[in-house]
Amino acid sequence: MTATRSQQSDLELDLFIDGAFRKASSHDRSQIHNPATGAHVGSAAKGTADDMRLAVETAAKAFDSGVWSDLDALDRGHILHAIGDALKARLPEFAELETRVTGRPIREMTAQMSRLPEWFYYFGGIARGMEGHVKPFKGGHLNYTQFSPLGVVGLITSWNHPLLIFLKKLAPALAAGNAVVAKPAEIAPLTPLLFAELATQAGLPAGILNIVTGEGSVVGPAMCSAPRMARIDLTGGTETGRRVAGMAAQRLIPATMELGGKAPVLVFDDTPLEEAVNGAAFAGFIASGQTCVAGTRFIVQDTIYEAFIEKLAAKVAGFKIGDPLDRATEMGPVISRKQMETTLDYIESGKSEGARLVTGGARAAMSGDLADGYYVEPTIFADVNPSHRIVREEIFGPVICVMPFTDEKHALQLANDHEFGLGASVWTRNVMRAHRVVKNLNAGIVWINDHHKNDPASIWGGFGSSGYGKENGWNALHEYSKEQNVVVRLTDDFPDWYGGGDRYS
């Protein structure tokens, strides 16, 4: 059997502009390595500001042609469904490649990838429902609204979920009729590039999806400053978000910012302990803690606090850490040496600040091909103080903090004592308390007796330093559209305002 492109040992990809791969204007390339083994996976071109400007101009030309923007929403939906089908047929290939690029276990990637076609089915289906509204208007007029695409929109995506984050932005942007220029993370650009090729082969017109890879500090400002750029949608760190939001504000173009998080997990003592522990392990350590909604601050009722910690420590100690391509592996490495060193620095900070180290706390000792991998032991700190650095700052690694609470008011006080407001979860069997607590949590996404779940119809976005704007659902489709109000006079005669007489009525 012939190997598919992403199964080759070295995948060398260029920019994707106007429906085809093309060389960057520089000869520099970003080298991509497997964080578990150090093996070379491939490389991507390092685009320049000129490359970004070309991509935006290409997208603008394609948009202005009407080949996509003027297409009936039903026909756009058919193409989006075809893209979903094409992706579905290649899911194993994409899952294997993302495992090699990110180090996430193949069991995780397979589960996550299985959901991705749904974004194209969902938005392809609801695009036809972007109906205007007729509204009241006094004095013999018809008053209605209508939607149209924004034009060229820019997507800036992160490395932790390279394809998921890219596609959950892309699907509504395309469904609304826009042309897209995307900038994936420099260390994880391969699956977005391959997807662009797949989408074009499935029927997306050339120039409607363009991807420029490279350093964010180089191509990012060029994207934000491009005259035809009509919207920026970023997933990334909070400081990056502040810079990009500032550039968008200078242009007076709308933006969506999905930024950092430090999700609280509130565990009440009426939750079965085994369930609470299993939920905590999933919330805190999936993807080695490298998600913006990772459960990192566990706020546990004092009546079960020590029992919870003991059982969670035993659970975590039993994780099978190993080769991410082995389907038995439950936890892989973090994405890079830099991320490993950052995580280990936070662990040392927790120790020095006096938090109780329950388990973990070091680089994981691996052998063979994995000896140089960026593995960090899953780490639990207890008895943390809300002022501790490991509680205040986003770590983005397999490190969680546990603190006790006495009552509902105390739990909410601890949960909301933070600048971030992205995700949170509440674990309780008391339905009244669950809804009462959720209403008072400062988080844009809250799960009850669960964590991390996502769906194309479920809105996603945070508050405070976690950003603004919403992904998914009708909200995303509206944010990628502009709504125009139209007022039509229905009377035969237009009054002469300057013809004299009383014109106050």
Coordinates of C-alpha atoms in Angstrom, one line a residue:
M1 CA 0.0 0.0 0.0
T2 CA 1.3 3.5 -0.9
A3 CA 1.9 5.7 2.1
T4 CA -0.2 8.8 2.4
R5 CA 1.5 12.2 2.6
S6 CA 1.3 12.5 6.4
Q7 CA 2.7 9.0 6.9
Q8 CA 6.0 9.8 5.2
S9 CA 8.9 10.0 7.5
D10 CA 9.8 13.6 6.4
L11 CA 6.9 15.8 5.4
E12 CA 8.2 19.0 3.7
L13 CA 5.4 21.5 3.2
D14 CA 5.3 25.0 1.7
L15 CA 2.7 27.8 2.0
F16 CA -0.7 27.1 0.7
I17 CA -1.9 30.0 -1.5
D18 CA -4.5 30.2 -4.3
G19 CA -5.4 26.5 -4.1
A20 CA -1.8 25.1 -4.3
F21 CA 1.4 24.8 -2.3
R22 CA 4.0 27.5 -3.2
K23 CA 7.4 28.4 -2.0
A24 CA 7.9 31.2 0.5
S25 CA 9.8 34.3 -0.4
S26 CA 12.5 33.2 2.1
H27 CA 14.4 30.0 2.1
D28 CA 14.1 29.5 5.9
R29 CA 12.1 26.6 7.2
S30 CA 10.7 25.5 10.6
Q31 CA 11.8 22.0 11.5
I32 CA 9.2 19.8 13.2
H33 CA 10.2 17.1 15.7
N34 CA 8.4 14.4 17.6
P35 CA 8.5 15.6 21.3
A36 CA 8.5 12.0 22.5
T37 CA 11.6 10.8 20.6
G38 CA 13.1 13.8 18.9
A39 CA 12.7 12.2 15.5
H40 CA 12.3 14.5 12.6
V41 CA 8.7 14.7 11.4
G42 CA 9.0 17.3 8.7
S43 CA 9.3 21.0 8.0
A44 CA 7.2 24.0 6.9
A45 CA 8.2 27.1 5.1
K46 CA 8.8 30.3 7.1
G47 CA 6.6 32.8 5.5
T48 CA 7.4 36.5 5.4
A49 CA 5.3 39.7 5.6
D50 CA 5.3 39.8 1.8
D51 CA 4.0 36.2 1.7
M52 CA 1.2 37.2 4.1
R53 CA 0.3 40.3 2.1
L54 CA 0.1 38.1 -1.0
A55 CA -2.1 35.6 0.7
V56 CA -4.5 38.4 1.8
E57 CA -4.6 39.9 -1.7
T58 CA -5.2 36.4 -3.2
A59 CA -8.1 35.8 -0.7
A60 CA -9.5 39.3 -1.5
K61 CA -9.5 38.6 -5.2
A62 CA -11.2 35.2 -4.7
F63 CA -13.8 36.8 -2.4
D64 CA -14.5 39.7 -4.9
S65 CA -15.0 37.2 -7.7
G66 CA -18.1 35.9 -6.0
V67 CA -17.0 32.3 -6.6
W68 CA -17.8 31.6 -2.9
S69 CA -19.3 34.7 -1.4
D70 CA -22.1 34.8 -4.0
L71 CA -22.8 31.1 -3.9
D72 CA -26.1 30.2 -2.5
A73 CA -25.8 29.1 1.1
L74 CA -27.3 25.7 0.3
D75 CA -24.6 25.1 -2.3
R76 CA -21.9 26.2 0.1
G77 CA -23.3 23.7 2.5
H78 CA -23.0 20.9 0.0
I79 CA -19.3 21.7 -0.4
L80 CA -18.8 21.9 3.4
H81 CA -20.4 18.5 3.7
A82 CA -18.1 17.1 1.0
I83 CA -15.1 18.5 3.0
G84 CA -16.4 16.8 6.1
D85 CA -16.7 13.5 4.3
A86 CA -13.2 13.9 2.8
L87 CA -11.8 14.6 6.3
K88 CA -13.7 11.6 7.8
A89 CA -12.0 9.3 5.2
R90 CA -8.6 10.4 6.3
L91 CA -9.0 10.7 10.1
P92 CA -6.6 7.9 11.0
E93 CA -3.9 9.6 8.9
F94 CA -4.4 13.0 10.5
A95 CA -4.6 11.5 14.0
E96 CA -1.3 9.7 13.6
L97 CA 0.4 12.8 12.3
E98 CA -0.9 15.0 15.1
T99 CA 0.3 12.5 17.6
R100 CA 3.8 12.6 16.1
V101 CA 3.8 16.4 16.1
T102 CA 2.3 17.1 19.5
G103 CA 3.1 14.0 21.5
R104 CA -0.6 13.5 22.5
P105 CA -1.4 9.8 22.8
I106 CA -3.0 8.3 19.7
R107 CA -6.0 7.2 21.8
E108 CA -6.7 10.8 22.6
M109 CA -6.1 12.0 19.1
T110 CA -8.3 9.4 17.6
A111 CA -11.2 10.3 19.9
Q112 CA -10.7 14.1 19.2
M113 CA -10.4 13.7 15.5
S114 CA -13.5 11.6 15.2
R115 CA -15.6 14.7 16.1
L116 CA -14.0 17.1 13.6
P117 CA -16.1 16.4 10.5
E118 CA -19.2 17.4 12.6
W119 CA -18.1 21.1 12.4
F120 CA -18.5 21.0 8.6
Y121 CA -21.8 19.1 8.7
Y122 CA -23.2 21.4 11.4
F123 CA -22.2 24.7 9.8
G124 CA -22.9 23.5 6.3
G125 CA -26.4 22.7 7.6
I126 CA -27.2 25.9 9.4
A127 CA -25.7 28.3 6.9
R128 CA -29.0 28.2 5.0
G129 CA -30.8 29.4 8.1
M130 CA -29.0 32.8 8.1
E131 CA -32.3 34.6 7.6
G132 CA -32.9 38.3 8.0
H133 CA -35.7 39.7 10.1
V134 CA -38.6 42.1 9.5
K135 CA -38.9 44.6 12.4
P136 CA -41.5 47.1 13.3
F137 CA -41.1 50.7 12.0
K138 CA -43.5 53.5 12.4
G139 CA -44.9 55.5 9.5
G140 CA -45.4 53.4 6.4
H141 CA -42.1 51.8 6.0
L142 CA -40.8 48.2 5.6
N143 CA -37.9 47.5 7.9
Y144 CA -35.7 44.4 7.5
T145 CA -32.2 43.1 8.0
Q146 CA -30.0 40.9 5.9
F147 CA -26.7 39.1 6.4
S148 CA -23.6 39.0 4.2
P149 CA -20.0 37.8 4.7
L150 CA -17.4 40.1 6.1
G151 CA -14.8 39.5 3.3
V152 CA -11.3 38.3 4.2
V153 CA -10.9 36.9 7.7
G154 CA -7.7 35.9 9.5
L155 CA -7.3 32.9 11.8
I156 CA -4.4 32.6 14.2
T157 CA -4.2 29.2 15.9
S158 CA -2.3 27.5 18.6
W159 CA -0.1 24.3 18.8
N160 CA -2.0 22.3 21.4
H161 CA -4.9 21.2 19.2
P162 CA -3.6 22.1 15.7
L163 CA -6.5 20.9 13.6
L164 CA -9.4 21.1 16.1
I165 CA -8.8 24.8 16.9
F166 CA -8.2 25.6 13.2
L167 CA -11.4 23.8 12.0
K168 CA -13.7 25.2 14.6
K169 CA -12.9 28.7 13.4
L170 CA -12.7 27.8 9.7
A171 CA -16.1 26.0 9.4
P172 CA -18.3 29.0 10.4
A173 CA -16.0 31.4 8.5
L174 CA -16.5 29.5 5.3
A175 CA -20.2 28.8 6.0
A176 CA -20.8 32.6 6.2
G177 CA -19.2 33.0 2.7
N178 CA -15.8 34.5 3.7
A179 CA -12.4 34.0 2.3
V180 CA -9.8 32.9 4.9
V181 CA -6.1 33.4 5.6
A182 CA -4.8 31.3 8.4
K183 CA -1.6 31.4 10.4
P184 CA -1.1 28.1 12.3
A185 CA 1.4 27.7 15.2
E186 CA 5.0 27.5 13.9
I187 CA 5.7 24.2 15.8
A188 CA 2.5 22.4 14.6
P189 CA 1.6 23.6 11.1
L190 CA 1.5 20.3 9.2
T191 CA -2.1 19.1 9.6
P192 CA -3.7 22.5 8.8
L193 CA -1.6 22.6 5.6
L194 CA -2.6 19.2 4.6
F195 CA -6.2 20.0 5.4
A196 CA -6.1 23.0 3.1
E197 CA -5.1 20.7 0.2
L198 CA -7.9 18.3 1.2
A199 CA -10.5 21.0 1.2
T200 CA -9.5 22.3 -2.2
Q201 CA -9.7 18.8 -3.6
A202 CA -13.1 18.4 -2.1
G203 CA -14.5 21.4 -4.0
L204 CA -13.5 24.6 -2.1
P205 CA -12.6 27.2 -4.8
A206 CA -8.9 28.2 -5.1
G207 CA -8.0 31.3 -3.1
I208 CA -10.8 30.9 -0.5
L209 CA -8.5 29.2 2.0
N210 CA -4.9 30.3 2.2
I211 CA -2.3 29.3 4.9
V212 CA 0.9 31.2 5.7
T213 CA 3.2 29.5 8.1
G214 CA 6.1 31.1 10.0
E215 CA 7.0 33.2 13.0
G216 CA 4.0 35.0 14.6
S217 CA 6.1 38.1 15.2
V218 CA 6.7 38.3 11.4
V219 CA 3.5 37.3 9.7
G220 CA 1.1 38.1 12.5
P221 CA 1.4 41.9 12.2
A222 CA 1.3 41.7 8.4
M223 CA -2.0 39.9 8.7
C224 CA -3.5 42.3 11.2
S225 CA -2.4 45.4 9.2
A226 CA -3.5 44.2 5.7
P227 CA -6.1 46.6 4.3
R228 CA -8.5 43.9 3.3
M229 CA -8.4 42.0 6.6
A230 CA -12.0 42.3 8.0
R231 CA -11.7 40.2 11.2
I232 CA -9.1 38.4 13.4
D233 CA -9.9 35.3 15.3
L234 CA -7.0 34.1 17.6
T235 CA -6.5 31.3 20.0
G236 CA -3.3 31.7 22.0
G237 CA -1.7 33.1 25.1
T238 CA -3.1 36.1 26.9
E239 CA -0.2 38.4 26.2
T240 CA -0.3 37.5 22.5
G241 CA -4.0 38.2 22.6
R242 CA -3.5 41.6 24.0
R243 CA -1.0 42.5 21.2
V244 CA -3.2 41.2 18.5
A245 CA -6.4 42.7 19.9
G246 CA -4.6 46.0 20.0
M247 CA -3.6 45.8 16.4
A248 CA -7.2 44.9 15.4
A249 CA -8.5 47.8 17.5
Q250 CA -6.2 50.2 15.6
R251 CA -7.8 49.0 12.4
L252 CA -11.3 49.1 14.0
I253 CA -12.0 45.6 12.8
P254 CA -13.8 43.0 15.0
A255 CA -11.9 40.2 16.8
T256 CA -12.4 37.1 18.7
M257 CA -9.8 36.3 21.4
E258 CA -9.8 32.8 22.9
L259 CA -6.9 33.1 25.4
G260 CA -5.5 31.6 28.6
G261 CA -7.3 29.8 31.4
K262 CA -6.9 28.4 34.9
A263 CA -10.1 26.4 35.2
P264 CA -11.5 25.8 38.7
V265 CA -13.0 22.4 39.4
L266 CA -15.4 22.5 42.4
V267 CA -16.0 19.1 44.0
F268 CA -18.8 18.8 46.6
D269 CA -18.9 16.0 49.1
D270 CA -22.1 14.4 47.7
T271 CA -20.2 13.4 44.5
P272 CA -19.2 9.7 44.6
L273 CA -15.5 9.8 45.4
E274 CA -14.5 7.4 42.6
E275 CA -16.3 9.5 40.0
A276 CA -14.8 12.7 41.4
V277 CA -11.3 11.2 41.1
N278 CA -11.8 9.9 37.6
G279 CA -13.3 13.3 36.6
A280 CA -10.4 15.1 38.1
A281 CA -7.8 13.0 36.3
F282 CA -9.5 13.6 33.0
A283 CA -10.0 17.3 33.7
G284 CA -6.4 17.9 34.8
F285 CA -4.2 15.6 32.8
I286 CA -5.8 15.0 29.4
A287 CA -3.3 16.3 26.7
S288 CA -0.7 16.5 29.5
G289 CA -2.6 19.5 30.8
Q290 CA -1.9 21.5 27.7
T291 CA -5.4 22.8 27.1
C292 CA -6.8 26.3 27.9
V293 CA -9.7 24.7 29.9
A294 CA -7.6 22.2 31.7
G295 CA -8.8 21.6 35.3
T296 CA -5.9 23.1 37.2
R297 CA -7.4 24.5 40.4
F298 CA -9.3 21.7 42.3
I299 CA -11.4 23.2 45.0
V300 CA -12.6 20.3 47.2
Q301 CA -15.0 20.2 50.1
D302 CA -13.0 19.8 53.3
T303 CA -15.0 16.8 54.4
I304 CA -13.6 14.7 51.6
Y305 CA -10.4 16.7 50.9
E306 CA -7.7 14.2 52.2
A307 CA -9.6 11.1 50.8
F308 CA -9.8 12.8 47.4
I309 CA -6.1 13.7 47.4
E310 CA -5.1 10.1 48.4
K311 CA -7.3 8.5 45.7
L312 CA -6.3 10.9 43.0
A313 CA -2.6 10.5 43.8
A314 CA -3.0 6.7 43.5
K315 CA -4.9 7.1 40.2
V316 CA -2.2 9.4 38.7
A317 CA 0.6 7.2 39.9
G318 CA -0.9 4.4 37.8
F319 CA -0.9 6.4 34.5
K320 CA 0.9 4.5 31.7
I321 CA 3.4 7.1 30.4
G322 CA 5.0 6.0 27.2
D323 CA 5.2 6.2 23.4
P324 CA 2.2 8.3 22.2
L325 CA 1.8 6.0 19.1
D326 CA 1.2 3.0 21.4
R327 CA -2.5 2.7 22.0
A328 CA -1.9 1.6 25.5
T329 CA -0.2 4.9 26.4
E330 CA -2.3 7.1 28.6
M331 CA 0.0 10.2 28.8
G332 CA 2.6 11.5 26.5
P333 CA 5.2 14.3 26.7
V334 CA 4.6 18.0 26.5
I335 CA 5.1 19.7 23.1
S336 CA 8.7 21.0 23.4
R337 CA 11.8 21.4 25.5
K338 CA 10.8 25.0 26.2
Q339 CA 7.4 23.8 27.5
M340 CA 9.0 21.1 29.6
E341 CA 11.4 23.6 31.2
T342 CA 8.6 26.0 31.9
T343 CA 6.6 23.3 33.6
L344 CA 9.5 22.2 35.7
D345 CA 10.2 25.8 36.7
Y346 CA 6.6 26.1 37.9
I347 CA 7.0 22.9 39.9
E348 CA 10.1 24.2 41.6
S349 CA 8.1 27.4 42.4
G350 CA 5.4 25.4 44.0
K351 CA 7.9 23.6 46.2
S352 CA 9.7 26.8 47.2
E353 CA 6.4 28.5 48.1
G354 CA 5.5 25.8 50.5
A355 CA 2.8 23.9 48.7
R356 CA 2.6 20.2 49.6
L357 CA 3.9 18.0 46.8
V358 CA 1.7 14.9 46.7
T359 CA 3.0 13.1 43.7
G360 CA 5.2 13.8 40.7
G361 CA 7.4 16.9 40.7
A362 CA 10.1 16.0 38.2
R363 CA 11.0 15.1 34.7
A364 CA 9.8 11.6 34.0
A365 CA 12.6 9.1 33.5
M366 CA 12.1 7.3 30.2
S367 CA 14.3 4.8 28.4
G368 CA 15.2 3.8 24.9
D369 CA 13.9 6.0 22.1
L370 CA 11.9 8.0 24.6
A371 CA 14.9 8.9 26.9
D372 CA 15.2 12.4 25.5
G373 CA 11.5 13.0 25.2
Y374 CA 9.9 15.9 26.9
Y375 CA 8.1 14.0 29.6
V376 CA 7.0 15.5 32.9
E377 CA 5.6 13.5 35.7
P378 CA 1.9 14.2 36.4
T379 CA 2.1 16.4 39.4
I380 CA -0.3 17.2 42.3
F381 CA 0.2 20.0 44.8
A382 CA -2.1 20.2 47.8
D383 CA -2.5 22.8 50.5
V384 CA -1.8 25.6 48.1
N385 CA -2.4 29.2 48.8
P386 CA -4.4 31.3 46.4
S387 CA -1.5 33.7 46.1
H388 CA 1.0 31.0 45.0
R389 CA 2.4 31.4 41.5
I390 CA 1.2 27.9 40.5
V391 CA -2.3 29.0 41.4
R392 CA -2.2 32.4 39.7
E393 CA -0.5 31.6 36.4
E394 CA -1.3 29.3 33.5
I395 CA 1.2 26.5 33.5
F396 CA 0.1 24.5 30.4
G397 CA 1.6 21.3 31.7
P398 CA 0.6 18.2 33.8
V399 CA 0.4 20.1 37.1
I400 CA -2.7 20.6 39.3
C401 CA -3.3 22.4 42.6
V402 CA -5.8 21.2 45.3
M403 CA -7.3 23.4 48.0
P404 CA -10.1 22.8 50.5
F405 CA -13.3 24.8 50.9
T406 CA -15.8 24.8 53.8
D407 CA -19.1 25.9 52.2
E408 CA -20.6 27.0 48.9
K409 CA -19.8 30.7 49.5
H410 CA -16.1 29.8 50.2
A411 CA -15.9 27.6 47.1
L412 CA -17.2 30.4 44.9
Q413 CA -14.8 32.9 46.5
L414 CA -11.8 30.6 45.7
A415 CA -13.0 29.9 42.2
N416 CA -13.6 33.5 41.2
D417 CA -10.4 34.8 42.8
H418 CA -8.7 34.9 39.4
E419 CA -8.1 37.0 36.3
F420 CA -9.1 34.2 33.9
G421 CA -12.7 33.2 33.2
L422 CA -12.7 30.5 30.5
G423 CA -13.7 27.1 31.8
A424 CA -14.9 25.6 35.0
S425 CA -16.7 22.5 36.3
V426 CA -18.9 21.7 39.2
W427 CA -19.3 18.2 40.6
T428 CA -22.3 17.6 42.8
R429 CA -25.5 15.5 42.9
N430 CA -27.6 18.4 44.3
V431 CA -29.3 19.9 41.2
M432 CA -30.3 23.1 42.9
R433 CA -26.8 23.7 44.2
A434 CA -25.3 22.9 40.8
H435 CA -27.3 25.6 39.0
R436 CA -26.9 28.1 41.8
V437 CA -23.1 27.7 41.8
V438 CA -22.9 27.8 38.0
K439 CA -24.8 31.0 37.8
N440 CA -22.3 32.7 40.1
L441 CA -19.1 31.3 38.5
N442 CA -17.0 33.7 36.4
A443 CA -16.5 31.3 33.5
G444 CA -17.8 31.3 30.0
I445 CA -17.9 27.5 29.7
V446 CA -19.1 25.5 32.6
W447 CA -19.6 21.7 32.9
I448 CA -21.7 20.0 35.6
N449 CA -20.3 16.6 36.5
D450 CA -18.1 16.6 33.4
H451 CA -15.2 18.5 31.8
H452 CA -13.6 19.3 28.4
K453 CA -16.6 18.3 26.3
N454 CA -17.1 20.3 23.1
D455 CA -19.7 20.4 20.3
P456 CA -20.1 22.6 17.2
A457 CA -23.4 23.8 18.5
S458 CA -22.1 24.7 22.0
I459 CA -20.7 28.2 22.3
W460 CA -17.2 28.6 23.5
G461 CA -15.5 31.7 24.9
G462 CA -14.4 33.3 28.1
F463 CA -14.3 36.4 30.2
G464 CA -11.6 38.7 31.6
S465 CA -8.1 37.7 30.7
S466 CA -9.5 34.7 28.9
G467 CA -10.6 36.9 26.1
Y468 CA -13.9 37.8 24.4
G469 CA -16.1 36.7 21.5
K470 CA -17.7 33.3 20.9
E471 CA -16.8 30.3 18.9
N472 CA -19.3 27.5 17.8
G473 CA -23.0 27.7 17.3
W474 CA -25.1 30.5 15.7
N475 CA -22.9 32.9 17.6
A476 CA -19.9 32.1 15.5
L477 CA -21.9 32.3 12.2
H478 CA -23.1 35.7 13.2
E479 CA -19.6 36.9 14.2
Y480 CA -18.4 36.0 10.7
S481 CA -21.2 37.9 9.1
K482 CA -22.3 41.5 8.9
E483 CA -25.9 42.4 9.4
Q484 CA -27.4 45.3 7.4
N485 CA -30.6 47.1 8.2
V486 CA -32.7 48.2 5.3
V487 CA -35.6 50.7 5.5
V488 CA -38.0 51.0 2.5
R489 CA -40.6 53.7 2.1
L490 CA -44.0 52.2 1.1
T491 CA -46.0 55.4 0.6
D492 CA -46.3 57.0 -2.9
D493 CA -45.4 60.5 -2.1
F494 CA -42.2 61.8 -0.5
P495 CA -43.0 64.8 1.7
D496 CA -41.2 68.1 0.9
W497 CA -39.6 68.9 4.2
Y498 CA -38.7 72.4 3.0
G499 CA -42.1 73.2 1.5
G500 CA -43.4 75.0 4.5
G501 CA -45.9 74.1 7.1
D502 CA -45.7 72.0 10.2
R503 CA -43.2 69.2 9.8
Y504 CA -43.0 68.0 13.4
S505 CA -45.5 65.1 12.9

